[in-house]
JSON list of C-alpha atoms and ligand atoms in Angstrom, two decimals:
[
{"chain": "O", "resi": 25, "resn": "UNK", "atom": "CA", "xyz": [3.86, -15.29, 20.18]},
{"chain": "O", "resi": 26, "resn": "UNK", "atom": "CA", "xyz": [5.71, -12.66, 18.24]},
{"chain": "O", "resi": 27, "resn": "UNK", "atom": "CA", "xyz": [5.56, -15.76, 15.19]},
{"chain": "O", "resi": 28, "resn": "UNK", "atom": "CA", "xyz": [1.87, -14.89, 15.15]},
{"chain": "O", "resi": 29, "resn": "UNK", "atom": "CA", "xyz": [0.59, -13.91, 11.49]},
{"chain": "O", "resi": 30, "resn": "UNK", "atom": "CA", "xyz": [-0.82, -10.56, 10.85]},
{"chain": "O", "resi": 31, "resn": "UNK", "atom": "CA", "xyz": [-3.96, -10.72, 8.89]},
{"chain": "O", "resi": 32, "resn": "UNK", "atom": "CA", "xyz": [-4.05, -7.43, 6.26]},
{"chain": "O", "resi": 33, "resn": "UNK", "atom": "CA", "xyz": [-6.62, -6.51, 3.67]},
{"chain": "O", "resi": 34, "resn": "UNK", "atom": "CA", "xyz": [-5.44, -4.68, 0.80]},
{"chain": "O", "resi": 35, "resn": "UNK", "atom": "CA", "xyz": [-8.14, -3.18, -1.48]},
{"chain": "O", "resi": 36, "resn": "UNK", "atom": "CA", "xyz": [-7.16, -3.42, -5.07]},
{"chain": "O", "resi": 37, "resn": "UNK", "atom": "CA", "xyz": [-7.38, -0.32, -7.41]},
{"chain": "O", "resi": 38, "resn": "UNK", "atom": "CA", "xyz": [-10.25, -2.36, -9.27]},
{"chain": "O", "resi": 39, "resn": "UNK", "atom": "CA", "xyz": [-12.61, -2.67, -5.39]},
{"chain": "O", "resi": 40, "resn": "UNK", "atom": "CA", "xyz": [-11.82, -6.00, -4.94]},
{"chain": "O", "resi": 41, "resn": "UNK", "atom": "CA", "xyz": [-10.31, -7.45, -1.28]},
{"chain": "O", "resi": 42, "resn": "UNK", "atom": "CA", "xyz": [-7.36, -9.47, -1.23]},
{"chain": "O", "resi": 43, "resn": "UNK", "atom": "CA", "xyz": [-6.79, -10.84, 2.49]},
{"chain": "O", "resi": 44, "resn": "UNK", "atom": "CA", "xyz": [-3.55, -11.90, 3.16]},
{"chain": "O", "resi": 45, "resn": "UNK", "atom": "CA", "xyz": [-0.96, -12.84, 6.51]},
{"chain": "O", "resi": 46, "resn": "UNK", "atom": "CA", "xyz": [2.17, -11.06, 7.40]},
{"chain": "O", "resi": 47, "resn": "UNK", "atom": "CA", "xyz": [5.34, -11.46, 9.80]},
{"chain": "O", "resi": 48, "resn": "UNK", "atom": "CA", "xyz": [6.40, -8.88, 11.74]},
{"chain": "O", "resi": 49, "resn": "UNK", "atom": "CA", "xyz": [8.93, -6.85, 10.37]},
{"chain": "O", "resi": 50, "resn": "UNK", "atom": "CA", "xyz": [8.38, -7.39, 6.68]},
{"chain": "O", "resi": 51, "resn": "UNK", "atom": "CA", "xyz": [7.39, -4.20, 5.19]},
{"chain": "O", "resi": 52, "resn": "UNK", "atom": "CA", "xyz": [3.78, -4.08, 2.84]},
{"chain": "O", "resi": 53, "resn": "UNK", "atom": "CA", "xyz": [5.62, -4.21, -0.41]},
{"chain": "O", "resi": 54, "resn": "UNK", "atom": "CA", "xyz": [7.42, -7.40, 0.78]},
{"chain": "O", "resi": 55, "resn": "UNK", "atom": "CA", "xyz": [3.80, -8.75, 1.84]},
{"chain": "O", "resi": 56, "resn": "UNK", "atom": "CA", "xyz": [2.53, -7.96, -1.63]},
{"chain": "O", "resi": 57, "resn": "UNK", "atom": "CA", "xyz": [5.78, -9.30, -3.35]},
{"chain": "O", "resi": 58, "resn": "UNK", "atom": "CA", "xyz": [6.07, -12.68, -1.02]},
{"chain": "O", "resi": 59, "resn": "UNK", "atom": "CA", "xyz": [1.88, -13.04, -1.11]},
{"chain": "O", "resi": 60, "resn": "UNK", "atom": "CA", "xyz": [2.17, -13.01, -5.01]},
{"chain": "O", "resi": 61, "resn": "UNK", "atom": "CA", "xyz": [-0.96, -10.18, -4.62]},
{"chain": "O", "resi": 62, "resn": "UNK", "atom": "CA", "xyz": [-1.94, -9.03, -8.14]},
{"chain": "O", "resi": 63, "resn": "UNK", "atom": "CA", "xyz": [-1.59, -5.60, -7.56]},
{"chain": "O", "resi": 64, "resn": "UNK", "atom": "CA", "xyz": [-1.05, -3.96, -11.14]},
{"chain": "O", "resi": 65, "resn": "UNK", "atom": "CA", "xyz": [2.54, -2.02, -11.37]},
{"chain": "O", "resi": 66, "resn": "UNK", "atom": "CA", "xyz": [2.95, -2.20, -7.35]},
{"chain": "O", "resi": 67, "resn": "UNK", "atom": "CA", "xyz": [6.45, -1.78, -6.36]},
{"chain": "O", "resi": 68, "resn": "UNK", "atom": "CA", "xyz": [8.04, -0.32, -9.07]},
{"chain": "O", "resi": 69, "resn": "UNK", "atom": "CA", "xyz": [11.69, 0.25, -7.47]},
{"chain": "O", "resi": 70, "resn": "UNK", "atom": "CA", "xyz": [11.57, -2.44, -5.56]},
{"chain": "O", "resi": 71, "resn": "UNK", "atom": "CA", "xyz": [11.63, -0.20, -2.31]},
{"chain": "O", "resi": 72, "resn": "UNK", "atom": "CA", "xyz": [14.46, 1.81, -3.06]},
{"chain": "O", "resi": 73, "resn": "UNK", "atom": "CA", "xyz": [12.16, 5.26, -2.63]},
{"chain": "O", "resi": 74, "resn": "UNK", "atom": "CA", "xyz": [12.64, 6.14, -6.33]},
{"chain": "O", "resi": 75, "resn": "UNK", "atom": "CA", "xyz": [8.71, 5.35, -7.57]},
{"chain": "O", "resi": 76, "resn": "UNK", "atom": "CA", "xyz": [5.54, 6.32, -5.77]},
{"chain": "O", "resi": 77, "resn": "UNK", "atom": "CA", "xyz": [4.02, 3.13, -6.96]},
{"chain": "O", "resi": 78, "resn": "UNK", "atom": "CA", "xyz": [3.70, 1.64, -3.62]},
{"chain": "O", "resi": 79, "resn": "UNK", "atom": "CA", "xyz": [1.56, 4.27, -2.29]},
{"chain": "O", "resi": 80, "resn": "UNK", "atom": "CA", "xyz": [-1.61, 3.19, 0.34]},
{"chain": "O", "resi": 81, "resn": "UNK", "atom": "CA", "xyz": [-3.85, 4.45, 2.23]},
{"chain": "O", "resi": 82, "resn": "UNK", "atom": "CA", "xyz": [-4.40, 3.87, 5.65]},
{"chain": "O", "resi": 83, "resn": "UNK", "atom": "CA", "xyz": [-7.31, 4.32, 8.27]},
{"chain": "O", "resi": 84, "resn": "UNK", "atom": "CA", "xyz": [-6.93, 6.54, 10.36]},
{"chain": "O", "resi": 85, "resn": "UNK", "atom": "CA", "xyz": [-6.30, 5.01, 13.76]},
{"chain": "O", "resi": 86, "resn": "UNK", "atom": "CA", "xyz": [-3.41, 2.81, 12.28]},
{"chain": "O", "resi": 87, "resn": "UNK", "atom": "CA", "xyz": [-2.00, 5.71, 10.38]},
{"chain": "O", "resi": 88, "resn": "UNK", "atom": "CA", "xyz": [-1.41, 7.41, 13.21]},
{"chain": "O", "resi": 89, "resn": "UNK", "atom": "CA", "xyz": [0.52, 4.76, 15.24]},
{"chain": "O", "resi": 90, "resn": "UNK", "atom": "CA", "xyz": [2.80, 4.01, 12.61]},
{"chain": "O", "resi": 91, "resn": "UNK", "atom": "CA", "xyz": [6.52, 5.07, 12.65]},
{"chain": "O", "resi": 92, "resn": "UNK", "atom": "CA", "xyz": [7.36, 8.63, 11.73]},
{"chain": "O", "resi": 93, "resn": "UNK", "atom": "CA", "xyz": [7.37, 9.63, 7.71]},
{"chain": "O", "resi": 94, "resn": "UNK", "atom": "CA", "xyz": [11.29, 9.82, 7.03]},
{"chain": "O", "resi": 95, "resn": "UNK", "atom": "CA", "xyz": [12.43, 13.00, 4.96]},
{"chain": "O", "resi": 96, "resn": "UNK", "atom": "CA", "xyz": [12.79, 11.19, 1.61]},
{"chain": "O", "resi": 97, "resn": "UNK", "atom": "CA", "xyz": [9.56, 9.22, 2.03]},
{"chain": "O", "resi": 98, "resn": "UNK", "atom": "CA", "xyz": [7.91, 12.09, 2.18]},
{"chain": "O", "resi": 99, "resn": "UNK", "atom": "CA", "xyz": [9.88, 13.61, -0.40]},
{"chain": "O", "resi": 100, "resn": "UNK", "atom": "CA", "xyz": [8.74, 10.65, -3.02]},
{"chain": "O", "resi": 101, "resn": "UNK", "atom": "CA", "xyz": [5.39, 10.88, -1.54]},
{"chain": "O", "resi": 102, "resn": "UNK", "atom": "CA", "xyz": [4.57, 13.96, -3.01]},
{"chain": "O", "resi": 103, "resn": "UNK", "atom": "CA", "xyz": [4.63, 13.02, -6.36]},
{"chain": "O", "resi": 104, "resn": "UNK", "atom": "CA", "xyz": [2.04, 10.34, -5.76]},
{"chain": "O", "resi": 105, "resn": "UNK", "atom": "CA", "xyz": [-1.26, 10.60, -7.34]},
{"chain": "O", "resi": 106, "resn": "UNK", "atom": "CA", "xyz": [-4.24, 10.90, -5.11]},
{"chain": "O", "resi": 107, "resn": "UNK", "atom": "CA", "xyz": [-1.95, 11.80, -1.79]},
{"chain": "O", "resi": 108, "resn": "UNK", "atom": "CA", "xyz": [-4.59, 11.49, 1.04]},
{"chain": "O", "resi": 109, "resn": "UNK", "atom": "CA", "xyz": [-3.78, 12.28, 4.30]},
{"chain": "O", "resi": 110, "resn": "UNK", "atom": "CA", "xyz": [-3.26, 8.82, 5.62]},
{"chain": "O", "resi": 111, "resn": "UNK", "atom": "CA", "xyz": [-0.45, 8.26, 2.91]},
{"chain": "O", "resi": 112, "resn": "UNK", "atom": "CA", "xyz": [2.11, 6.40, 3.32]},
{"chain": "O", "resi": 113, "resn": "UNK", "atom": "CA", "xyz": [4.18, 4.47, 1.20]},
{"chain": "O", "resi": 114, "resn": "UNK", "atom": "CA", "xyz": [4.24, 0.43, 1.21]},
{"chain": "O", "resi": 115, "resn": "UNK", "atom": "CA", "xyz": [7.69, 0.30, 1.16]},
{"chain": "O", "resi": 116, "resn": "UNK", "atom": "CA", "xyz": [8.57, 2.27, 4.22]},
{"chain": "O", "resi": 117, "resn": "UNK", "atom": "CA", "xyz": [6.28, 0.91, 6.17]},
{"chain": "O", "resi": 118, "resn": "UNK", "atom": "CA", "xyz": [6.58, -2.13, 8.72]},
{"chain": "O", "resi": 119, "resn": "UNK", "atom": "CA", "xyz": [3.98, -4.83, 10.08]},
{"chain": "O", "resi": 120, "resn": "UNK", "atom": "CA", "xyz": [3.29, -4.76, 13.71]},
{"chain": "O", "resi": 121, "resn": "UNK", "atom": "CA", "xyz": [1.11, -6.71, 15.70]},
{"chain": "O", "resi": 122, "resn": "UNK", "atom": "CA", "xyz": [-1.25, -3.96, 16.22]},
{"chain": "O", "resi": 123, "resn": "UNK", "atom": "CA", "xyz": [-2.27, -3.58, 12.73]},
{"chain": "O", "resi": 124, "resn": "UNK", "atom": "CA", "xyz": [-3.35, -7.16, 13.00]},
{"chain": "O", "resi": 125, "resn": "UNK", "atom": "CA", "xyz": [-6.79, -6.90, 10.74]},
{"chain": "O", "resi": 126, "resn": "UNK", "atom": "CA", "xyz": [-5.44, -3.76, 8.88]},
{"chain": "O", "resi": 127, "resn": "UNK", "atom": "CA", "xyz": [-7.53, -2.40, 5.91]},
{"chain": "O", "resi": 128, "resn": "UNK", "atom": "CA", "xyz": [-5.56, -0.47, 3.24]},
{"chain": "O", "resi": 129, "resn": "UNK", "atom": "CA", "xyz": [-6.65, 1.05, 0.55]},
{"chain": "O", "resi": 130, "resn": "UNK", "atom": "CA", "xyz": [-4.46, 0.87, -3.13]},
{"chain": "O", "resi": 131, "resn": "UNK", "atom": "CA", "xyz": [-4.79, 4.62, -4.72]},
{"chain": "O", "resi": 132, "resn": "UNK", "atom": "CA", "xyz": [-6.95, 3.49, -8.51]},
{"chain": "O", "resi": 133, "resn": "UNK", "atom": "CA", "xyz": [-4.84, 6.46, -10.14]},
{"chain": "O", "resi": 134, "resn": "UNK", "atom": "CA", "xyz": [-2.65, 3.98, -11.97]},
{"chain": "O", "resi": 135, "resn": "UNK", "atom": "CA", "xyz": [-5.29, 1.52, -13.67]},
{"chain": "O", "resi": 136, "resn": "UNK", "atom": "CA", "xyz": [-7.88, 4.33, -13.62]},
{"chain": "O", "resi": 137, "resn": "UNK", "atom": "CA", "xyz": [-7.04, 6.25, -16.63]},
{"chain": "O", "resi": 138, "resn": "UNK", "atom": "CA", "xyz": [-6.53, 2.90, -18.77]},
{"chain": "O", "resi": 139, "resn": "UNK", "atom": "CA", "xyz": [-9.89, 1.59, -17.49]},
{"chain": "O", "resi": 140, "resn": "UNK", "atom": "CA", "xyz": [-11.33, 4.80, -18.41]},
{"chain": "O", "resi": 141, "resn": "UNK", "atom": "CA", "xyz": [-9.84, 4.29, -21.70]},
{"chain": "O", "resi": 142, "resn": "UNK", "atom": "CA", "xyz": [-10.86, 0.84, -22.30]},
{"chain": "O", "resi": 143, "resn": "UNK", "atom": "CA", "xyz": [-14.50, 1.62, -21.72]},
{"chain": "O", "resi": 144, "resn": "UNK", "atom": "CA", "xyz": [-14.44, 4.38, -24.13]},
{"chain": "O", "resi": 145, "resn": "UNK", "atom": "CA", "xyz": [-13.43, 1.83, -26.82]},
{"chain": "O", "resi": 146, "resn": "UNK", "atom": "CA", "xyz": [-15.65, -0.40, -25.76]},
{"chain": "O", "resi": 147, "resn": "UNK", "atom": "CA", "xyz": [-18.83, 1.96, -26.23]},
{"chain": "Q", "resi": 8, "resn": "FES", "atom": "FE1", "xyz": [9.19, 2.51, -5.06]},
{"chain": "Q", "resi": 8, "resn": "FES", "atom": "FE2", "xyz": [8.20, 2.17, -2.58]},
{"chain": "Q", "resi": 8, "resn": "FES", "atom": "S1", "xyz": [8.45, 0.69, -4.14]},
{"chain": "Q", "resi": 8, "resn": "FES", "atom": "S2", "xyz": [9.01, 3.97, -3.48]}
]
């Protein structure tokens, strides 16, 4: 039924897999908010299109069956780090049944340089 979960992976900036469900409707940030994933500094705005914090990356095949980019999506988009061209912003974007088993990818811009960082003192 349309009550069916939607199972999506979400691969965190540090590799690892965090498997989750979904309802239809709710957009990724709300899955990552509601799921309690530890996604470091996900979300930002709160969906309100002022960060680029939510940024993912899709496979291909979903990317391009999901609803068209809006104007200022694409607008905040741009300033992400790492744009690919499966983009999209978690925010903006909707579960549907057909991404049922959905892979995306979190951009490792954010944590990267403080990893980088961190293993400099470390040395
Ligand atoms: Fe800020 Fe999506 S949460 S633009």
């Amino acid at each position: 039924s349309s009550a069916d979960p939607v199972t999506v992976h979400f691969i965190n900036r540090d590799g690892e897999r965090l498997t989750t469900t979904a309802k239809e409707g709710e957009s990724l940030l709300e899955v990552v908010v509601n799921q309690n994933l530890a996604i470091d500094g996900f979300g930002a705005c709160e969906g309100t299109l002022a960060c680029s914090t939510c940024h993912l990356i899709f496979e291909k095949d979903v990317f391009q069956k999901l609803d068209a980019i809006s104007d200022e999506e694409m607008d905040m988009l741009d300033l992400a780090y790492g744009l690919t061209e499966t983009s999209r912003l978690g925010c903006q974007v909707r579960i549907k049944k057909l991404m049922d088993g959905l892979t995306v990818q979190v951009p490792v811009e954010v944590s990267d340089i403080r990893s980088q960082l961190e293993a400099g003192k470390q040395s």
